[in-house]
mmCIF file of C-alpha atoms in Angstrom:
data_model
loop_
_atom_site.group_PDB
_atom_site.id
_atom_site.type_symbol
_atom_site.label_atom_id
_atom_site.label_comp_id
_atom_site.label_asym_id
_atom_site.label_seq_id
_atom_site.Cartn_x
_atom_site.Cartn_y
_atom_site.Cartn_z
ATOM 1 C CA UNK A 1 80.308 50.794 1.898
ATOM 2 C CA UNK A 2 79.219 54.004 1.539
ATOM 3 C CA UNK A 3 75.769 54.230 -0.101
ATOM 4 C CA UNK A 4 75.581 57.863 -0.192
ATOM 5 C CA UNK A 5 78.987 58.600 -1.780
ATOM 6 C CA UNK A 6 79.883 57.294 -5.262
ATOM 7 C CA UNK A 7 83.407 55.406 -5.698
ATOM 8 C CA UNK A 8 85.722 57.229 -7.266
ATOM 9 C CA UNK A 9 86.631 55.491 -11.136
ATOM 10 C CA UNK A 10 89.799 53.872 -10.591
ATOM 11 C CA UNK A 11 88.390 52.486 -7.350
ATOM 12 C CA UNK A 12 87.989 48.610 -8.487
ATOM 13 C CA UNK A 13 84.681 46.669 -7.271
ATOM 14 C CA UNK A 14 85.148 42.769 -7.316
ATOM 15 C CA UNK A 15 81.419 41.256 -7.669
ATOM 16 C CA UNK A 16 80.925 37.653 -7.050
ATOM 17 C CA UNK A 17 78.630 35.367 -8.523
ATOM 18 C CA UNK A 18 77.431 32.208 -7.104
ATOM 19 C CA UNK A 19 75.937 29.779 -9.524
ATOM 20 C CA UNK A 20 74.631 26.180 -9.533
ATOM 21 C CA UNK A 21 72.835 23.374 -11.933
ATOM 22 C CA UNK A 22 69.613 24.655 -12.974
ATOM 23 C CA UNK A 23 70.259 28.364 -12.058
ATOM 24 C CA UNK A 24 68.085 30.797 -14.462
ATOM 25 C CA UNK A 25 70.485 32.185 -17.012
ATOM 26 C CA UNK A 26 69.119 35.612 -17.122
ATOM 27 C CA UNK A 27 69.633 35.844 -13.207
ATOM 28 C CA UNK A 28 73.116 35.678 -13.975
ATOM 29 C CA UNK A 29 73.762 37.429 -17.194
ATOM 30 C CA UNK A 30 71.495 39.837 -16.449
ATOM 31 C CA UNK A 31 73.836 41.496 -13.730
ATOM 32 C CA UNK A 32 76.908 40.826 -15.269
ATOM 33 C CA UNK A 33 76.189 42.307 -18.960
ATOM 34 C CA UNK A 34 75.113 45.782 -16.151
ATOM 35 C CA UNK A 35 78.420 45.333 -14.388
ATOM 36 C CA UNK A 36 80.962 45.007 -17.567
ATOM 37 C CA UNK A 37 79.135 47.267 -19.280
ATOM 38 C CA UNK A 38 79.518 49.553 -16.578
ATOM 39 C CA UNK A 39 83.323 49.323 -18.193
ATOM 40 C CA UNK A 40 82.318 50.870 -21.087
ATOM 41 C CA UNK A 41 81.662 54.290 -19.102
ATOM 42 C CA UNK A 42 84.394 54.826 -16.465
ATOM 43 C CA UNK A 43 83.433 51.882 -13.919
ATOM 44 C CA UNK A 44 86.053 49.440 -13.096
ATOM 45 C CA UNK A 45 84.147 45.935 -11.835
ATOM 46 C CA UNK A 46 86.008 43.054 -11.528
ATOM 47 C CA UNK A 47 82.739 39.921 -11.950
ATOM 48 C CA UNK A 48 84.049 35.722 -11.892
ATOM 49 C CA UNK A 49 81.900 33.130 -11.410
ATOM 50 C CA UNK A 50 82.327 30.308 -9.010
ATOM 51 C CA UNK A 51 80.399 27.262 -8.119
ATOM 52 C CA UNK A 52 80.897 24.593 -5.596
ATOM 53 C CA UNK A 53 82.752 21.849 -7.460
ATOM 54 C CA UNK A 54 84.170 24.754 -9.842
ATOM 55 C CA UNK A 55 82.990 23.276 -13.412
ATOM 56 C CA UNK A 56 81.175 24.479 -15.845
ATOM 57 C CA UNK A 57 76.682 24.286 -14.294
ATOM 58 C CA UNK A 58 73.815 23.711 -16.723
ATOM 59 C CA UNK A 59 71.029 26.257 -16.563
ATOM 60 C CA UNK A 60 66.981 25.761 -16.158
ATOM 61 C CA UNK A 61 67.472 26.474 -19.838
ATOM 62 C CA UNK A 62 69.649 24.144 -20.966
ATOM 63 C CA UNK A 63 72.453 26.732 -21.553
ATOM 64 C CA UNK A 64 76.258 25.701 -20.251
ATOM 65 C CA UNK A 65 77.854 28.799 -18.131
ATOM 66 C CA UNK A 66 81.666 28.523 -17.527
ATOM 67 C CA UNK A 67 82.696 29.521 -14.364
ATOM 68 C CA UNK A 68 86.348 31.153 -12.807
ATOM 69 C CA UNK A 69 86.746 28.233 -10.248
ATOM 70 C CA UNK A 70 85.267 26.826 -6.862
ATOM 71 C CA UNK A 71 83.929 28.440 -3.702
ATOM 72 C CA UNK A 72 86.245 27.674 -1.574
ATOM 73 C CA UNK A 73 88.912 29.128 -3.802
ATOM 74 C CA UNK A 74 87.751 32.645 -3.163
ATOM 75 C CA UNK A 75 89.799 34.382 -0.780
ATOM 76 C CA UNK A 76 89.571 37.762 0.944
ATOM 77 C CA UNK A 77 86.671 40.162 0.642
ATOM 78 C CA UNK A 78 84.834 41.104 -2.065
ATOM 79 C CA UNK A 79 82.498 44.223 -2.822
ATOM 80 C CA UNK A 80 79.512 42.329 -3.928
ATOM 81 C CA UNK A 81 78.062 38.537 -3.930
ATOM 82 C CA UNK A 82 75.146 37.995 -6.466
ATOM 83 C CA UNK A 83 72.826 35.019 -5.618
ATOM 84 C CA UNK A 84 71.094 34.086 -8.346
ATOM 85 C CA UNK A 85 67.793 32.007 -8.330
ATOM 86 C CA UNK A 86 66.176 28.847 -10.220
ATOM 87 C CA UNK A 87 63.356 27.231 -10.815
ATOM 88 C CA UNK A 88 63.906 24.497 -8.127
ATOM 89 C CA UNK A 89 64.540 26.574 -5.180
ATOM 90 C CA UNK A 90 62.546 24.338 -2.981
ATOM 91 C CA UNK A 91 65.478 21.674 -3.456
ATOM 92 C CA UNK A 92 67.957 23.978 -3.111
ATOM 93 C CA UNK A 93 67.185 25.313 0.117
ATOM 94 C CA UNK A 94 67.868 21.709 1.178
ATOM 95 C CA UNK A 95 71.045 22.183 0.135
ATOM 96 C CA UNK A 96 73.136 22.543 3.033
ATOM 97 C CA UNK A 97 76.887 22.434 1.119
ATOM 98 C CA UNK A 98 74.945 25.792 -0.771
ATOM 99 C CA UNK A 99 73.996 27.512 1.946
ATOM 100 C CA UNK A 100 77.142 27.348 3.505
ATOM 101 C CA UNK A 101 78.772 28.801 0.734
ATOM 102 C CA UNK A 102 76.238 31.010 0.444
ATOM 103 C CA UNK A 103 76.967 32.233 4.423
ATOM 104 C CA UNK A 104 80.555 32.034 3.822
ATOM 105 C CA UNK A 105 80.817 34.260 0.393
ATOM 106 C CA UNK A 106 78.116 36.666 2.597
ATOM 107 C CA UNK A 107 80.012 37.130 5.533
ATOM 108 C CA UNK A 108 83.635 38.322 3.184
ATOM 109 C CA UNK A 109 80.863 40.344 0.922
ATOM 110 C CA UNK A 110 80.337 44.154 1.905
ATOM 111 C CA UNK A 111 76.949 43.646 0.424
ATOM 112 C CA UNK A 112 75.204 40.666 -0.535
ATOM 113 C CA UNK A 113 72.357 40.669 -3.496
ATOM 114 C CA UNK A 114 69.528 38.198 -4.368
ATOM 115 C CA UNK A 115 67.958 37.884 -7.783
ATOM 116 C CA UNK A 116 64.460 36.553 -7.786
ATOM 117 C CA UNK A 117 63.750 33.116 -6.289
ATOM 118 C CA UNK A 118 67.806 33.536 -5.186
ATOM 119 C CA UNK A 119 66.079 34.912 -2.076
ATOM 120 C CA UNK A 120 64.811 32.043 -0.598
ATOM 121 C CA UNK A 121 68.500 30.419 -0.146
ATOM 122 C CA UNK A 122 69.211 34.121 1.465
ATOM 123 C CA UNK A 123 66.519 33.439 3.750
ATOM 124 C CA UNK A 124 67.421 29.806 4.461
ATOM 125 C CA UNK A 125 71.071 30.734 5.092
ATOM 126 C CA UNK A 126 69.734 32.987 7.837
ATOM 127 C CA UNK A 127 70.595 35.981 6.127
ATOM 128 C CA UNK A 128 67.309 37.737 5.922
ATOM 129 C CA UNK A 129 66.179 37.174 9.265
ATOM 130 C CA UNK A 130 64.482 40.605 10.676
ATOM 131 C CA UNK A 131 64.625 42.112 7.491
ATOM 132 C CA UNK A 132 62.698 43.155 4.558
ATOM 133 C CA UNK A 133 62.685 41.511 1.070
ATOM 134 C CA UNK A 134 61.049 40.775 -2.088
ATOM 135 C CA UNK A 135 61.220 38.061 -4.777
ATOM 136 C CA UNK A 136 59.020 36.779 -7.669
ATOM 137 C CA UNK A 137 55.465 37.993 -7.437
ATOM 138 C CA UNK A 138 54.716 34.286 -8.154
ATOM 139 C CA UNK A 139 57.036 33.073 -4.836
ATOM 140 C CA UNK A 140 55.971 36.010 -2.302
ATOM 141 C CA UNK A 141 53.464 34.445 -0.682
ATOM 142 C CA UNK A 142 55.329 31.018 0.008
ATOM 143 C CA UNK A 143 58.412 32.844 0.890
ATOM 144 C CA UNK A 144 56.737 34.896 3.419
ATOM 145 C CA UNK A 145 54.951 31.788 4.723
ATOM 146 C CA UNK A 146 58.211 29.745 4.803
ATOM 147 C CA UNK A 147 60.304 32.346 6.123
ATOM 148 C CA UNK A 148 57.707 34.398 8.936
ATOM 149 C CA UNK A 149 61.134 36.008 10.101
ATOM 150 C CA UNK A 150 61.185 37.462 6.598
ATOM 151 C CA UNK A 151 59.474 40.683 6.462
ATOM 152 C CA UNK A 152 58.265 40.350 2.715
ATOM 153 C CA UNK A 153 56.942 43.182 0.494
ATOM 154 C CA UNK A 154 55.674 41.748 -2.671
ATOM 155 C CA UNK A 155 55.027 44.731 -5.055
ATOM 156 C CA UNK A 156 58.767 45.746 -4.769
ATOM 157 C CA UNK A 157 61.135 45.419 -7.936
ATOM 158 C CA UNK A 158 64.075 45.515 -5.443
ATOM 159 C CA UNK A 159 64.647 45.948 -1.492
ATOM 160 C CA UNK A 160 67.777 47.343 -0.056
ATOM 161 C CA UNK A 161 67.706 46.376 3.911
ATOM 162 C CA UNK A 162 71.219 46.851 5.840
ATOM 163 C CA UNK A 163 73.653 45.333 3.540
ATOM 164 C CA UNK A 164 70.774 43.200 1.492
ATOM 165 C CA UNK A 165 69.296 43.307 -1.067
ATOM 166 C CA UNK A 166 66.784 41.295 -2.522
ATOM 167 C CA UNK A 167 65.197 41.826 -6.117
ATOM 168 C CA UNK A 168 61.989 40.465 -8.096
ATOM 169 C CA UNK A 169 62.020 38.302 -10.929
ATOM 170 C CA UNK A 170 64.752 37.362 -13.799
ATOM 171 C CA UNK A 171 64.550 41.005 -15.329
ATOM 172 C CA UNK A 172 64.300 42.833 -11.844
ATOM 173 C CA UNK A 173 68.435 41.850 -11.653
ATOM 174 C CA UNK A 174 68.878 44.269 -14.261
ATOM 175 C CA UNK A 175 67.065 47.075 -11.718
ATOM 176 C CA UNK A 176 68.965 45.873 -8.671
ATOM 177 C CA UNK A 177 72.141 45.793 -10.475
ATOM 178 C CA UNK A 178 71.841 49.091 -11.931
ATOM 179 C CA UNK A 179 70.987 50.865 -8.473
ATOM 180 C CA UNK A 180 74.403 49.043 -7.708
ATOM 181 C CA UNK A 181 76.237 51.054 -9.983
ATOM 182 C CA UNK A 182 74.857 54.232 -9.153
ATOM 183 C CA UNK A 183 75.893 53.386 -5.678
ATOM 184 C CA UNK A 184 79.786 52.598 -6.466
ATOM 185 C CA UNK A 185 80.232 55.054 -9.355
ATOM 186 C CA UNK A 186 77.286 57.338 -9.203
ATOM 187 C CA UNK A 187 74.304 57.838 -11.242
ATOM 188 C CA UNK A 188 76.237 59.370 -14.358
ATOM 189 C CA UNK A 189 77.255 55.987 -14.894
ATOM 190 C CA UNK A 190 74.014 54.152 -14.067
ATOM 191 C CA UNK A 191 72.560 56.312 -16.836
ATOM 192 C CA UNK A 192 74.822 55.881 -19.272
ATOM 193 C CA UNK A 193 74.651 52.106 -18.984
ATOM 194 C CA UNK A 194 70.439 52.134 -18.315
ATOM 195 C CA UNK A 195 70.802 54.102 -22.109
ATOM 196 C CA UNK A 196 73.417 51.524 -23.670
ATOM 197 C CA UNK A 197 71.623 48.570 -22.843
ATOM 198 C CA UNK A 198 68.004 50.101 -23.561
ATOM 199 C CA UNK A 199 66.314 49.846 -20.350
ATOM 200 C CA UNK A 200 64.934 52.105 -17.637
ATOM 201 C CA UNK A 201 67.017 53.534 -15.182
ATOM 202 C CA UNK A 202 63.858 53.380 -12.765
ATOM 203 C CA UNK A 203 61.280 51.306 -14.177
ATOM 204 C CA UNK A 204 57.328 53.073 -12.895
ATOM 205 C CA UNK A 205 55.100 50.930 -10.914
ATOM 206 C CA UNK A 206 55.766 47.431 -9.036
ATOM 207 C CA UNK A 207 55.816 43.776 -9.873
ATOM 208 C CA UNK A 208 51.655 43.826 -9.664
ATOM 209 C CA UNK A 209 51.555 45.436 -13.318
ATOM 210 C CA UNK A 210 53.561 42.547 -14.441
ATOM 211 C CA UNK A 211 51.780 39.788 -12.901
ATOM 212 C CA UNK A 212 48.824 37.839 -14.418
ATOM 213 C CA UNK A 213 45.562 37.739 -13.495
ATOM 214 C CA UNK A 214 45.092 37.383 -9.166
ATOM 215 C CA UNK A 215 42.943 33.694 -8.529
ATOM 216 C CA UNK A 216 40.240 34.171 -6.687
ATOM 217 C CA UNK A 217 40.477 33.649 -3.157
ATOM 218 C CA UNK A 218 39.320 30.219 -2.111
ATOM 219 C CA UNK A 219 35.957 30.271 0.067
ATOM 220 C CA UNK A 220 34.586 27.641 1.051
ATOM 221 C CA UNK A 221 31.636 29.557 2.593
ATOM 222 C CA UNK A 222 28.455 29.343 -0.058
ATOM 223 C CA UNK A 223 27.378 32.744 0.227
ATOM 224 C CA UNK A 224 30.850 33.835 -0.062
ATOM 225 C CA UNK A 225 30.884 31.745 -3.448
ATOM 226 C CA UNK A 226 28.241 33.402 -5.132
ATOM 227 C CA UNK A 227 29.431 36.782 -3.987
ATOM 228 C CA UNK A 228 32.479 36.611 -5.554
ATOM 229 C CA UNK A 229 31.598 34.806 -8.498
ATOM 230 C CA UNK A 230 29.443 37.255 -9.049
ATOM 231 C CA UNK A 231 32.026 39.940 -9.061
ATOM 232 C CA UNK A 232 33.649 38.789 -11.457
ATOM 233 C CA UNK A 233 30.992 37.889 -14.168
ATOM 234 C CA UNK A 234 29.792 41.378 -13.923
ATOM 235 C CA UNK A 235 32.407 44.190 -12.950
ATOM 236 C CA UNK A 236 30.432 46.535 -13.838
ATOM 237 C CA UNK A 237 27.130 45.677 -11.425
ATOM 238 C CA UNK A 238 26.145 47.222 -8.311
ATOM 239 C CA UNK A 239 28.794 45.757 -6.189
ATOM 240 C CA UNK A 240 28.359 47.867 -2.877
ATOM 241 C CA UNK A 241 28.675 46.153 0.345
ATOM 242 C CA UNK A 242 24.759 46.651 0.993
ATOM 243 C CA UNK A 243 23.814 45.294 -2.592
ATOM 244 C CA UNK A 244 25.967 42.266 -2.384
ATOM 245 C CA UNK A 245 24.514 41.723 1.389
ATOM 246 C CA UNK A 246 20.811 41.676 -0.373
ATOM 247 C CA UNK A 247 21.793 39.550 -2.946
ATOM 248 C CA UNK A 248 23.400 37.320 -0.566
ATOM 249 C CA UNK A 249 20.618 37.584 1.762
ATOM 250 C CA UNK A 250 22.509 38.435 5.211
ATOM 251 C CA UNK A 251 23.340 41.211 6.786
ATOM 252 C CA UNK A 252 25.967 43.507 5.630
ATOM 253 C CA UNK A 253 28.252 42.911 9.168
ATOM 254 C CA UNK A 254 27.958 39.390 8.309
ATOM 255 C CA UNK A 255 28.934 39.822 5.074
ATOM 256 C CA UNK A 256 32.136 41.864 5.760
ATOM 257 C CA UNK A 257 33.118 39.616 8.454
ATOM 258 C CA UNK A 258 32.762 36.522 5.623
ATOM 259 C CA UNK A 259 35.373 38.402 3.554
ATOM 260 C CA UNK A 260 37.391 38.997 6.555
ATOM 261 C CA UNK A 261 37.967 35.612 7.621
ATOM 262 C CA UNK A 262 37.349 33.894 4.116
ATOM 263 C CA UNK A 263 39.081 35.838 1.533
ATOM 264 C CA UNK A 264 41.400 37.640 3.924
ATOM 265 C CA UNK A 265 40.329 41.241 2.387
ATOM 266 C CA UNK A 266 37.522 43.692 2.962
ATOM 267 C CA UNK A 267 34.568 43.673 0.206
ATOM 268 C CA UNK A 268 35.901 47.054 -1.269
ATOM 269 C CA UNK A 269 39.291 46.089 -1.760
ATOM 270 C CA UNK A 270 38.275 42.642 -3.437
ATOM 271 C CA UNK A 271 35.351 44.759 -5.745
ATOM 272 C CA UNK A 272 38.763 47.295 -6.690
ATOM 273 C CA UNK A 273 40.959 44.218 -7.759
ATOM 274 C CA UNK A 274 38.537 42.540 -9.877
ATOM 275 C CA UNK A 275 37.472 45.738 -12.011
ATOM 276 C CA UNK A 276 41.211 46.588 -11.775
ATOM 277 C CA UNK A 277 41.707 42.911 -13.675
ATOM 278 C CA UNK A 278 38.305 43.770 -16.030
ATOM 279 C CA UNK A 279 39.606 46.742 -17.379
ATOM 280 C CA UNK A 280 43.523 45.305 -17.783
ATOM 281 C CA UNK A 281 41.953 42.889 -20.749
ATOM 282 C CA UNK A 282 39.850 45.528 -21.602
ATOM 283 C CA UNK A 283 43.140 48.375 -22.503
ATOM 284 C CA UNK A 284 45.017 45.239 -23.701
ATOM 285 C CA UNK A 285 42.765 44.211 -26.421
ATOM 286 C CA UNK A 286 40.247 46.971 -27.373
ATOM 287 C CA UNK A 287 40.231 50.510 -28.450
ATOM 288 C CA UNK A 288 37.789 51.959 -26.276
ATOM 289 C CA UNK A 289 38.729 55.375 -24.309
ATOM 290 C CA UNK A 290 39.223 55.724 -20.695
ATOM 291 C CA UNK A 291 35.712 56.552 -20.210
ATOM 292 C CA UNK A 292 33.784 53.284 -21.699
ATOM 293 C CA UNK A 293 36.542 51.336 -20.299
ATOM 294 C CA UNK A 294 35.956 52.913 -16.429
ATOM 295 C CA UNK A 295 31.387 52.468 -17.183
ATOM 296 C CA UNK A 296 31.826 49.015 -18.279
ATOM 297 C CA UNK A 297 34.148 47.906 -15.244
ATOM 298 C CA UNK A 298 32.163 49.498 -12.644
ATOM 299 C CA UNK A 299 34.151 52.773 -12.105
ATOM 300 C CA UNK A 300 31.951 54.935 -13.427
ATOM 301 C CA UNK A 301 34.887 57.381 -14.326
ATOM 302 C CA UNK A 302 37.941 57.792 -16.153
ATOM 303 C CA UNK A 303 39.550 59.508 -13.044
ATOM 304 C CA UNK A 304 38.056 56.973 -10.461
ATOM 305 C CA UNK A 305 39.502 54.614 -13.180
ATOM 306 C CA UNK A 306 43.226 56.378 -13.116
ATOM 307 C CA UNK A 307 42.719 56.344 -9.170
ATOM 308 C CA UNK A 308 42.388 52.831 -9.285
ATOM 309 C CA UNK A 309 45.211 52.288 -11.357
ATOM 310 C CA UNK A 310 47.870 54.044 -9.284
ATOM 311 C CA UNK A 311 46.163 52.271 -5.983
ATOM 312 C CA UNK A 312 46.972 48.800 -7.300
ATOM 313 C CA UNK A 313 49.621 48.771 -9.832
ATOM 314 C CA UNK A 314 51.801 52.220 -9.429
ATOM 315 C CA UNK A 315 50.601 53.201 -13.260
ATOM 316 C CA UNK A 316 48.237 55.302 -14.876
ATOM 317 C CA UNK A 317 45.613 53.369 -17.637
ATOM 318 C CA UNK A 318 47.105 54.987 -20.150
ATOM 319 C CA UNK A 319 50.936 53.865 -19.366
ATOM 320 C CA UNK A 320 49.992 50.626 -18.666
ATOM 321 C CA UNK A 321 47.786 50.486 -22.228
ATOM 322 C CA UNK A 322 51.121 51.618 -23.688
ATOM 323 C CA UNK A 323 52.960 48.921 -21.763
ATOM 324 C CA UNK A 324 51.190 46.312 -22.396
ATOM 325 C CA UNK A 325 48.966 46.762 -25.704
ATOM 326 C CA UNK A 326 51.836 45.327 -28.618
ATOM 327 C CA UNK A 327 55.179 45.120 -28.570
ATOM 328 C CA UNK A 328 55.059 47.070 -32.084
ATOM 329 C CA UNK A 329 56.955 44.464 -33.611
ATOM 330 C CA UNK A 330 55.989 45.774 -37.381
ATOM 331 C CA UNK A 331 56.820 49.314 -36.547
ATOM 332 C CA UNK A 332 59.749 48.499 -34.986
ATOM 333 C CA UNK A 333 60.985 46.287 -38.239
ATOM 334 C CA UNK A 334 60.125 49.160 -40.639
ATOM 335 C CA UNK A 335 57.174 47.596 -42.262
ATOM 336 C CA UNK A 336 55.163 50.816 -42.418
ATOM 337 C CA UNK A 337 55.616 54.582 -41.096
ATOM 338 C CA UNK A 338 54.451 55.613 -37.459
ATOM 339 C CA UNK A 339 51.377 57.358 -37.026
ATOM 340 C CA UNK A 340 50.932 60.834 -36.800
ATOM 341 C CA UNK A 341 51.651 62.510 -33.809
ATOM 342 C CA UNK A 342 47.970 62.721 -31.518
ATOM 343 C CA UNK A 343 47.663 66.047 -30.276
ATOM 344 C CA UNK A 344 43.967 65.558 -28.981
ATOM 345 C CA UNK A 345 42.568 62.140 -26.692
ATOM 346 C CA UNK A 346 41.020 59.618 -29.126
ATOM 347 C CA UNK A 347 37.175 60.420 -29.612
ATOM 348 C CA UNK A 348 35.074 58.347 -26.980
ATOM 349 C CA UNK A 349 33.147 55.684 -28.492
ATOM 350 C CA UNK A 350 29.771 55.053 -27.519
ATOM 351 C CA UNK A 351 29.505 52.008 -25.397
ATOM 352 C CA UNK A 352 28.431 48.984 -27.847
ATOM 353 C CA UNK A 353 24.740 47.320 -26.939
ATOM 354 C CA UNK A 354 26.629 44.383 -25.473
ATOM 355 C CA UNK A 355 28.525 46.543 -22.786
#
C-alpha cells in the first residue's frame, strides 16, 4: 500500500473488523461510521464484521453487534483489519483461538490497525515486536511493562510503524481511522468526512491533556515523602532543588539522586507536573487570567505558564481552558444568546488574600 499516493475513487478498500464478547462498542463503531461515511464523499470501503464462532458478541456495554460471519470464513486479502479493544484485555490475551485469528486476518491484511486496549492482543500475537505503539494513557505503562519488545510512546493519539498501527483510547479510533482515509482516498475526503461527522481532522496535543490527574509516585524513602507531599500542598512555594534539599535537610546531590531512584524523574520535572496539575483545576473551575493562575502555581508567569503547557500536554492554557472549562450545554440548546465577541484579554484580577 502506498501511503504517499491516494487510491483512486472507484478503487474498492475491504476493511475487516474483528470483534469478540465484551469488546468496547465505540472501538468498533467508531471506525466504521469514518469508513461508510467515507461513502458519502467519493470513497468506496467495503467494512463486515466477523467473530470467531460468527454470531452475534455482547459488548462491555451491554449492546448486541451483529456480525457478517466467522473468521475462518474470510478468504483472500483484505486492505485493512481493525482490532478493536475491551475492558478485559488481560483475559483476552490468554486467548490463544483470538490471537490466532488475530495473526491469521494480519498476515492476508495490507495493514493491520489497533484501537485502544486492542493493542495488547497485537502485541501478544507477536505483531508489535520491534516496533512502536501506543494505547490508552491508562494501559501504557502495563503494556510497555508486559510487552518490553514493544517500543511504547504514551502521549501519542495514534502510531503508524511499518504496516501498524496502533491508536489511544475509544475516541482515538476515530483519529486513526480518519488518517486511513486520507491515505486510500486522500485528504479531500478525510476532510469532508472529519466536517460531516463534527470532529477534528487532527486533534492538537496528546493523550496527556485528556488524562486525569498523574498519582504521585510511590516513595517509600521518608524524606522523599515529605518532599513531595509538600509539592503538592503548595505549588506555588519555593520548590527549587536547593530549597527542597534545606527543607529536607540533606544535601542537594542526595536529594536528586532520591528522585532518581525513587520517583524515577528529576526534581524539576516532578515540580513542572504538579503545578502543570495545580493550574489544570485552576482554568477548569475559576475565572482568573493567565497571570494569577501562573503566581499561584509557582510559575511566576503567564508565558513560563504557556511554556509549561506546550512541554507537558501539546496545548496552550488558553486552548486547554476552552477544552475543558463546559461543554456549553445551555448555549448549545439555545437557552440564551452567545456573548459578545472579546476583542481585548479579560482584565487580570488581583490575586484573592487566600492565594
Amino acid at each position: 500500500m502506498n501511503g504517499t499516493r491516494p487510491r483512486r475513487r472507484t478503487d474498492p478498500v475491504s476493511v475487516t473488523l474483528l470483534v469478540f464478547p465484551g469488546v468496547r462498542l465505540l472501538d468498533v463503531t467508531g471506525p466504521v461510521e469514518v469508513f461508510t461515511s467515507a461513502n458519502d464523499f467519493g470513497a468506496h470501503y467495503h467494512v463486515r464484521i466477523v467473530a470467531l464462532e460468527g454470531t452475534d458478541v455482547t459488548t462491555s456495554a451491554g449492546t448486541r453487534i451483529s456480525v457478517d460471519g466467522r473468521v475462518d470464513e474470510v478468504r483472500g486479502p483484505c486492505d485493512v483489519l481493525v482490532v478493536p479493544g475491551g475492558p478485559q484485555w488481560e483475559t483476552l490475551v490468554e486467548d490463544g483461538a483470538l490471537l490466532d485469528a488475530v495473526r491469521r486476518l494480519s498476515g492476508a491484511a495490507e495493514r493491520t490497525a489497533s484501537v485502544c486496549s486492542g493493542a495488547f492482543l497485537l502485541a501478544a500475537a507477536g505483531l508489535l515486536n520491534g516496533r512502536r505503539a501506543t494505547t490508552h494513557w491508562r494501559f501504557a505503562r502495563r503494556l510497555a511493562r508486559r510487552f518490553p519488545s514493544v517500543r511504547v510512546q504514551p502521549d501519542a493519539l495514534f502510531v503508524r510503524d511499518g504496516r501498524m498501527m496502533t491508536s489511544a483510547g475509544v475516541s482515538a479510533g476515530i483519529d486513526l481511522s480518519l488518517a486511513l482515509v486520507e491515505e486510500h482516498y486522500g485528504g479531500e475526503v478525510a476532510r469532508a468526512v472529519a466536517k460531516d461527522l463534527v470532529v477534528f481532522m487532527q486533534r492538537p496535543g496528546g493523550q496527556s491533556q485528556f488524562s486525569v490527574r498523574s498519582p504521585l509516585p510511590s516513595a517509600p524513602h521518608g524524606v522523599l515523602r515529605g518532599i513531595l507531599d509538600a509539592v503538592v500542598a503548595d505549588p506555588g512555594a519555593d520548590h527549587t532543588l536547593p530549597a527542597m534539599a534545606r527543607r529536607a535537610g540533606v544535601s542537594v546531590r542526595h536529594l536528586a539522586r532520591l528522585f532518581r531512584e525513587e520517583a524515577d524523574t528529576t526534581p524539576a520535572r516532578y515540580v513542572e507536573r504538579v503545578r502543570v496539575e495545580a493550574a489544570q483545576v485552576l482554568l477548569e473551575t475559576g475565572d482568573d487570567c493567565m497571570a494569577v493562575v501562573a503566581r499561584r502555581t509557582g510559575f511566576g508567569s503567564a508565558e513560563s505558564l504557556r511554556r509549561a503547557f506546550v512541554r507537558q500536554l501539546g496545548v496552550t492554557p488558553g486552548a486547554f481552558r476552552s477544552r475543558f472549562r463546559t461543554t456549553s450545554a445551555e448555549r448549545a440548546a439555545g437557552s440564551g444568546p452567545p456573548p459578545p465577541p472579546r476583542t481585548e484579554p479579560a482584565p487580570c484580577r488581583a490575586p484573592s488574600s487566600s492565594s
